[in-house]
Coordinates of C-alpha atoms (C1' of nucleotides) in Angstrom, one line a residue:
Chain Z
M1 CA 127.3 75.2 129.1
P2 CA 123.7 76.4 128.9
A3 CA 122.3 75.7 132.3
T4 CA 118.8 74.3 131.7
P5 CA 117.9 73.0 128.3
S6 CA 114.4 74.3 128.0
P7 CA 111.8 71.7 126.9
A8 CA 110.8 73.9 124.0
V9 CA 114.3 73.8 122.7
E10 CA 114.3 70.1 122.4
D11 CA 110.9 70.1 120.6
I12 CA 112.3 72.4 118.0
V13 CA 115.6 70.6 117.6
E14 CA 113.5 67.4 117.2
A15 CA 111.4 69.1 114.5
L16 CA 114.6 70.1 112.7
R17 CA 116.0 66.6 112.8
A18 CA 112.7 65.1 111.7
R19 CA 113.0 67.3 108.6
G20 CA 116.4 65.9 107.8
A21 CA 118.2 69.1 108.9
R22 CA 121.4 68.8 110.9
V23 CA 121.6 70.0 114.4
T24 CA 124.7 72.1 114.5
T25 CA 126.2 74.2 117.3
P26 CA 125.1 77.6 115.9
R27 CA 121.7 76.3 115.1
R28 CA 121.1 74.9 118.6
L29 CA 122.4 78.1 120.2
L30 CA 120.1 80.2 118.1
V31 CA 117.1 78.2 119.0
E32 CA 118.1 78.5 122.7
C33 CA 118.4 82.3 122.3
L34 CA 115.0 82.6 120.7
V35 CA 113.4 80.5 123.4
R36 CA 115.2 82.3 126.2
A37 CA 114.4 85.7 124.7
G38 CA 110.7 85.3 124.8
G39 CA 110.1 88.6 123.0
H40 CA 111.5 89.9 119.7
R41 CA 115.1 90.3 118.7
T42 CA 117.0 91.6 115.7
A43 CA 119.3 89.3 113.8
E44 CA 122.2 91.3 115.0
E45 CA 121.1 91.0 118.7
L46 CA 120.6 87.2 118.2
A47 CA 124.1 87.0 116.7
A48 CA 125.6 88.8 119.7
E49 CA 123.9 86.5 122.1
V50 CA 124.9 83.4 120.2
R51 CA 128.5 84.7 120.0
S52 CA 128.7 84.9 123.7
A53 CA 128.8 81.1 123.6
A54 CA 130.4 80.6 120.2
P55 CA 132.4 83.7 119.2
D56 CA 132.9 82.8 115.5
V57 CA 129.3 82.4 114.5
H58 CA 128.7 84.7 111.6
L59 CA 125.7 87.0 111.0
S60 CA 125.0 85.3 107.7
T61 CA 124.6 82.0 109.5
I62 CA 122.1 83.6 111.8
Y63 CA 120.1 84.9 108.8
R64 CA 120.3 81.5 107.1
N65 CA 119.0 79.7 110.2
L66 CA 116.3 82.2 110.8
E67 CA 115.1 81.6 107.3
E68 CA 115.2 77.9 107.8
L69 CA 113.3 78.1 111.1
E70 CA 110.8 80.4 109.5
H71 CA 110.1 77.8 106.7
L72 CA 109.7 75.3 109.5
G73 CA 107.1 77.6 111.0
V74 CA 108.9 77.9 114.3
V75 CA 110.0 81.5 113.9
S76 CA 108.4 84.5 112.3
H77 CA 109.6 88.1 111.8
A78 CA 107.9 91.5 111.9
H79 CA 108.7 95.0 110.7
L80 CA 108.2 97.5 113.5
G81 CA 109.5 100.6 111.7
H82 CA 112.3 101.6 109.4
G83 CA 115.0 99.6 111.2
P84 CA 115.9 95.9 111.0
A85 CA 113.3 93.1 111.2
M86 CA 112.4 91.6 114.5
Y87 CA 112.4 87.8 114.9
H88 CA 110.6 85.7 117.5
L89 CA 109.1 82.3 118.1
A90 CA 105.9 81.8 116.2
T91 CA 104.3 80.9 119.5
A92 CA 105.0 84.4 120.8
T93 CA 103.2 86.1 117.9
H94 CA 101.4 89.3 118.6
A95 CA 100.6 92.6 116.9
H96 CA 102.4 95.9 117.5
L97 CA 101.3 99.5 117.7
V98 CA 104.4 101.6 117.1
C99 CA 104.4 105.4 117.8
R100 CA 105.7 107.4 114.9
G101 CA 106.8 110.1 117.3
C102 CA 108.7 108.4 120.0
G103 CA 109.1 104.9 118.7
A104 CA 107.3 103.4 121.7
E105 CA 105.9 99.9 121.0
L106 CA 102.6 98.6 122.4
E107 CA 101.8 94.9 122.1
A108 CA 98.3 93.9 121.3
G109 CA 96.6 90.6 121.1
P110 CA 94.6 89.3 118.2
E111 CA 91.3 90.6 119.6
L112 CA 92.3 94.1 118.4
F113 CA 92.1 92.8 114.9
A114 CA 89.0 90.7 115.2
D115 CA 86.7 93.1 113.4
L116 CA 89.2 94.0 110.7
A117 CA 89.8 90.3 110.1
R118 CA 86.1 89.6 109.8
E119 CA 85.5 92.5 107.5
A120 CA 88.5 91.7 105.2
M121 CA 87.2 88.1 105.0
A122 CA 83.6 89.1 104.3
R123 CA 84.5 91.8 101.7
F124 CA 87.6 90.4 100.0
G125 CA 87.9 86.8 101.0
F126 CA 91.2 87.9 102.5
Q127 CA 92.6 86.2 105.5
V128 CA 94.5 88.8 107.6
E129 CA 97.7 88.0 109.4
P130 CA 98.1 91.3 111.3
Y131 CA 101.6 90.5 112.7
H132 CA 104.0 91.0 109.9
F133 CA 103.9 94.7 109.9
A134 CA 103.3 97.1 112.8
V135 CA 100.4 99.4 112.9
V136 CA 101.8 102.9 112.9
G137 CA 100.2 105.8 114.7
S138 CA 100.8 108.2 117.6
C139 CA 100.6 107.7 121.3
E140 CA 98.8 110.0 123.6
R141 CA 101.9 111.7 124.9
C142 CA 103.2 112.5 121.4
R143 CA 99.9 113.8 120.2
R144 CA 99.7 116.1 123.2
A145 CA 103.3 117.3 122.7
L146 CA 102.7 118.2 119.1
G147 CA 99.2 119.4 119.8
S148 CA 98.6 119.6 116.1
D149 CA 96.0 116.9 115.8
P150 CA 92.6 118.0 117.1
V151 CA 91.4 114.5 118.3
P152 CA 88.2 113.8 116.4
Chain H
M1 CA 106.0 120.5 77.4
P2 CA 103.7 119.0 79.9
A3 CA 100.3 119.2 78.1
T4 CA 97.8 120.2 80.8
P5 CA 99.1 121.7 84.0
S6 CA 96.8 120.0 86.5
P7 CA 95.3 122.4 89.0
A8 CA 96.6 120.3 91.9
V9 CA 100.1 120.7 90.7
E10 CA 99.8 124.5 91.0
D11 CA 98.4 124.2 94.5
I12 CA 101.3 122.1 95.6
V13 CA 103.9 124.3 93.9
E14 CA 102.2 127.3 95.6
A15 CA 102.5 125.6 99.0
L16 CA 106.2 125.0 98.3
R17 CA 106.8 128.6 97.5
A18 CA 104.8 129.8 100.5
R19 CA 107.2 127.8 102.6
G20 CA 110.2 129.5 101.2
A21 CA 111.2 126.5 99.1
R22 CA 112.4 127.0 95.6
V23 CA 110.5 125.6 92.6
T24 CA 113.1 123.9 90.5
T25 CA 112.6 121.8 87.4
P26 CA 113.1 118.4 89.0
R27 CA 110.8 119.4 91.8
R28 CA 108.0 120.6 89.5
L29 CA 108.4 117.5 87.4
L30 CA 108.2 115.2 90.4
V31 CA 105.0 116.9 91.6
E32 CA 103.5 116.5 88.1
C33 CA 104.4 112.8 88.1
L34 CA 102.8 112.2 91.5
V35 CA 99.6 114.0 90.5
R36 CA 99.5 112.3 87.1
A37 CA 100.2 108.9 88.7
G38 CA 97.2 108.9 91.0
G39 CA 98.3 105.6 92.7
H40 CA 101.6 104.7 94.3
R41 CA 105.0 104.6 92.7
T42 CA 108.5 103.7 93.9
A43 CA 111.2 106.3 94.0
E44 CA 112.8 104.5 91.1
E45 CA 109.7 104.6 89.0
L46 CA 109.2 108.3 89.7
A47 CA 112.8 108.9 88.8
A48 CA 112.3 107.2 85.5
E49 CA 109.2 109.2 84.7
V50 CA 110.9 112.5 85.7
R51 CA 113.9 111.6 83.5
S52 CA 111.7 111.2 80.4
A53 CA 111.4 115.0 80.6
A54 CA 114.8 115.8 82.2
P55 CA 117.3 113.0 81.7
D56 CA 119.9 114.1 84.3
V57 CA 117.7 114.1 87.3
H58 CA 119.3 111.9 89.9
L59 CA 117.7 109.4 92.2
S60 CA 119.0 111.1 95.2
T61 CA 117.2 114.3 94.1
I62 CA 114.0 112.3 93.9
Y63 CA 114.5 111.0 97.4
R64 CA 115.3 114.4 98.8
N65 CA 112.3 115.9 97.2
L66 CA 110.0 113.2 98.4
E67 CA 111.2 113.8 101.9
E68 CA 110.6 117.5 101.5
L69 CA 107.1 116.9 100.1
E70 CA 106.5 114.5 102.9
H71 CA 107.4 117.1 105.5
L72 CA 105.1 119.4 103.8
G73 CA 102.3 116.9 104.2
V74 CA 101.7 116.6 100.5
V75 CA 103.2 113.1 100.0
S76 CA 103.3 110.0 102.1
H77 CA 104.9 106.6 101.7
A78 CA 103.9 103.1 102.6
H79 CA 105.6 99.7 102.8
L80 CA 103.7 97.1 101.0
G81 CA 106.2 94.2 101.3
H82 CA 109.9 93.6 101.4
G83 CA 110.6 95.8 98.4
P84 CA 111.0 99.5 98.1
A85 CA 108.7 102.0 99.6
M86 CA 105.6 103.3 97.7
Y87 CA 105.0 107.1 97.5
H88 CA 101.8 108.8 96.7
L89 CA 99.9 112.0 97.3
A90 CA 98.6 112.3 100.8
T91 CA 95.2 112.9 99.3
A92 CA 95.3 109.4 97.7
T93 CA 96.0 107.7 101.1
H94 CA 94.4 104.3 101.6
A95 CA 95.2 101.1 103.3
H96 CA 96.5 98.0 101.6
L97 CA 95.9 94.3 102.0
V98 CA 98.9 92.4 100.5
C99 CA 98.8 88.7 99.8
R100 CA 101.9 86.9 101.0
G101 CA 101.4 84.2 98.4
C102 CA 100.9 86.0 95.1
G103 CA 101.7 89.6 96.1
A104 CA 98.3 90.8 95.0
E105 CA 97.3 94.2 96.5
L106 CA 93.8 95.1 97.6
E107 CA 93.0 98.7 98.5
A108 CA 90.8 99.4 101.4
G109 CA 89.3 102.5 102.7
P110 CA 89.5 103.7 106.3
E111 CA 86.2 102.1 107.3
L112 CA 88.0 98.8 107.5
F113 CA 90.0 100.1 110.4
A114 CA 87.2 101.9 112.2
D115 CA 86.9 99.3 114.9
L116 CA 90.6 98.8 115.3
A117 CA 91.1 102.5 115.6
R118 CA 88.4 102.9 118.2
E119 CA 89.7 100.0 120.3
A120 CA 93.3 101.3 120.1
M121 CA 92.2 104.7 121.2
A122 CA 90.0 103.4 124.0
R123 CA 92.5 100.9 125.3
F124 CA 95.9 102.6 124.7
G125 CA 95.1 106.2 123.9
F126 CA 96.8 105.3 120.6
Q127 CA 95.8 107.1 117.4
V128 CA 96.1 104.6 114.5
E129 CA 97.3 105.6 111.0
P130 CA 96.7 102.4 109.2
Y131 CA 98.4 103.4 106.0
H132 CA 102.1 103.3 106.6
F133 CA 102.4 99.5 106.5
A134 CA 100.4 97.1 104.6
V135 CA 98.2 94.4 106.3
V136 CA 99.7 91.1 105.2
G137 CA 97.6 88.0 104.8
S138 CA 96.5 85.6 102.1
C139 CA 93.9 86.0 99.4
E140 CA 91.2 83.4 98.7
R141 CA 92.9 82.0 95.6
C142 CA 96.2 81.4 97.4
R143 CA 94.6 79.9 100.4
R144 CA 92.8 77.4 98.2
A145 CA 96.0 76.7 96.2
L146 CA 97.9 75.8 99.3
G147 CA 95.0 74.1 100.9
S148 CA 96.9 74.0 104.1
D149 CA 94.8 76.4 106.1
P150 CA 91.5 75.0 107.2
V151 CA 89.5 78.2 107.2
P152 CA 88.1 78.7 110.7
Chain T
dG1 C1' 124.6 137.7 95.5
dT2 C1' 123.5 134.0 98.2
dA3 C1' 121.4 130.2 100.3
dA4 C1' 118.8 126.4 98.6
dG5 C1' 118.9 122.8 95.4
dT6 C1' 121.4 119.6 92.3
dG7 C1' 124.4 115.8 90.3
dC8 C1' 127.6 112.6 91.3
dA9 C1' 130.2 109.3 93.9
dA10 C1' 130.8 107.2 97.8
dA11 C1' 128.8 105.6 102.4
dT12 C1' 125.3 103.3 105.0
dG13 C1' 122.4 99.5 106.9
dA14 C1' 120.1 95.2 106.2
dT15 C1' 120.2 91.2 104.1
dT16 C1' 121.9 87.8 100.5
dT17 C1' 125.0 84.9 97.9
dG18 C1' 129.2 82.3 96.1
dC19 C1' 132.5 79.4 97.4
dA20 C1' 136.1 76.6 99.8
dG21 C1' 136.6 74.2 103.8
dA22 C1' 134.5 72.1 108.3
dT23 C1' 131.1 68.9 110.4
dG24 C1' 126.9 66.1 111.6
dT25 C1' 124.9 61.7 110.5
Chain U
dA1 C1' 131.7 59.4 102.7
dC2 C1' 129.0 62.9 101.4
dA3 C1' 125.7 66.3 101.6
dT4 C1' 124.6 69.9 104.7
dC5 C1' 126.5 73.9 107.2
dT6 C1' 129.5 77.2 108.2
dG7 C1' 132.7 81.3 108.0
dC8 C1' 134.2 84.7 105.3
dA9 C1' 134.2 88.2 101.7
dA10 C1' 131.9 90.3 98.3
dA11 C1' 127.5 91.5 96.2
dT12 C1' 122.9 93.5 96.4
dC13 C1' 119.2 96.7 97.2
dA14 C1' 117.1 100.8 99.0
dT15 C1' 118.3 104.8 100.8
dT16 C1' 121.4 108.6 102.7
dT17 C1' 125.1 111.8 102.8
dG18 C1' 129.3 114.9 101.6
dC19 C1' 130.8 118.0 98.5
dA20 C1' 131.6 121.2 94.7
dC21 C1' 128.9 123.3 91.4
dT22 C1' 124.1 125.5 89.7
dT23 C1' 120.3 128.1 89.9
dA24 C1' 116.0 130.4 91.6
dC25 C1' 114.8 134.3 93.7

DNA sequence: GTAAGTGCAAATGATTTGCAGATGT
DNA sequence: ACATCTGCAAATCATTTGCACTTAC
């Protein structure tokens, strides 16, 4: 009973079918969750959301489908810290600044990495994808709280 | 029987003692390994090296000591991919570019992140430590091999 | 002597895998 | 029909923790 089948959902389902993959209930529900979520979710969170519509869907099914969708290029995942990976639509890709002190996450667009990307390409022929891992550091508040780092 | 007690080892051992920590055999051996290694090592690799001198040292002891040394500021660790964490002396800190295709690692100095760091500070008051996670991307060879990415 | 450190075994958390049965096409 | 998917249980991998025993100081 999902109210409004988002257009994006149909596009993705279509891509799955085109690939010869089958469109099953758990798979469709997962895609709907990802589209509805917008931002990033852990596999466990996605499983919980999917289960609210189909209680028997197993975590391993979520992982298998996320992997499938990742191969398809529809989904990607990022590691924001020591916890579980975060999954999101490839279209919602963005970099993260994560504070080591309080865990706060800041989102940043690709511009932040423009210079880094250019340098890496010029010096190493290396094409940066700055989205897979977070950039760790400390936010203003935490630096003040600790007071240990004399800001350069 | 370690041949030449590196000066750095003694400095670190001294710092441990100053902190009230005890200087045990596994601890001293671990510090020696880290100094000798220069580059990064997994906990498992360090355990293997330590065991060649003291066979009963347990992995958990290695982890506990790495944590201790990290609190002391002597050691830090980085995540270069989906495998285990890499540990190294804090003085040997550097950023990594890891190729998603072939796993090749390139080391880069802090200059690569100068612009990113400045921007993050200016825009978010966020102090970047670009060493905890690798920067993922693809090296020239892999991009050519796949041929899929028309380089911009 | 005594608290910090150690070895071991068992727990944890995230993710993966093998397999028998269910299901989309 | 038949391969693909799924649910489940068990395995794996990196890391952590509880506990009784050692050891540095």
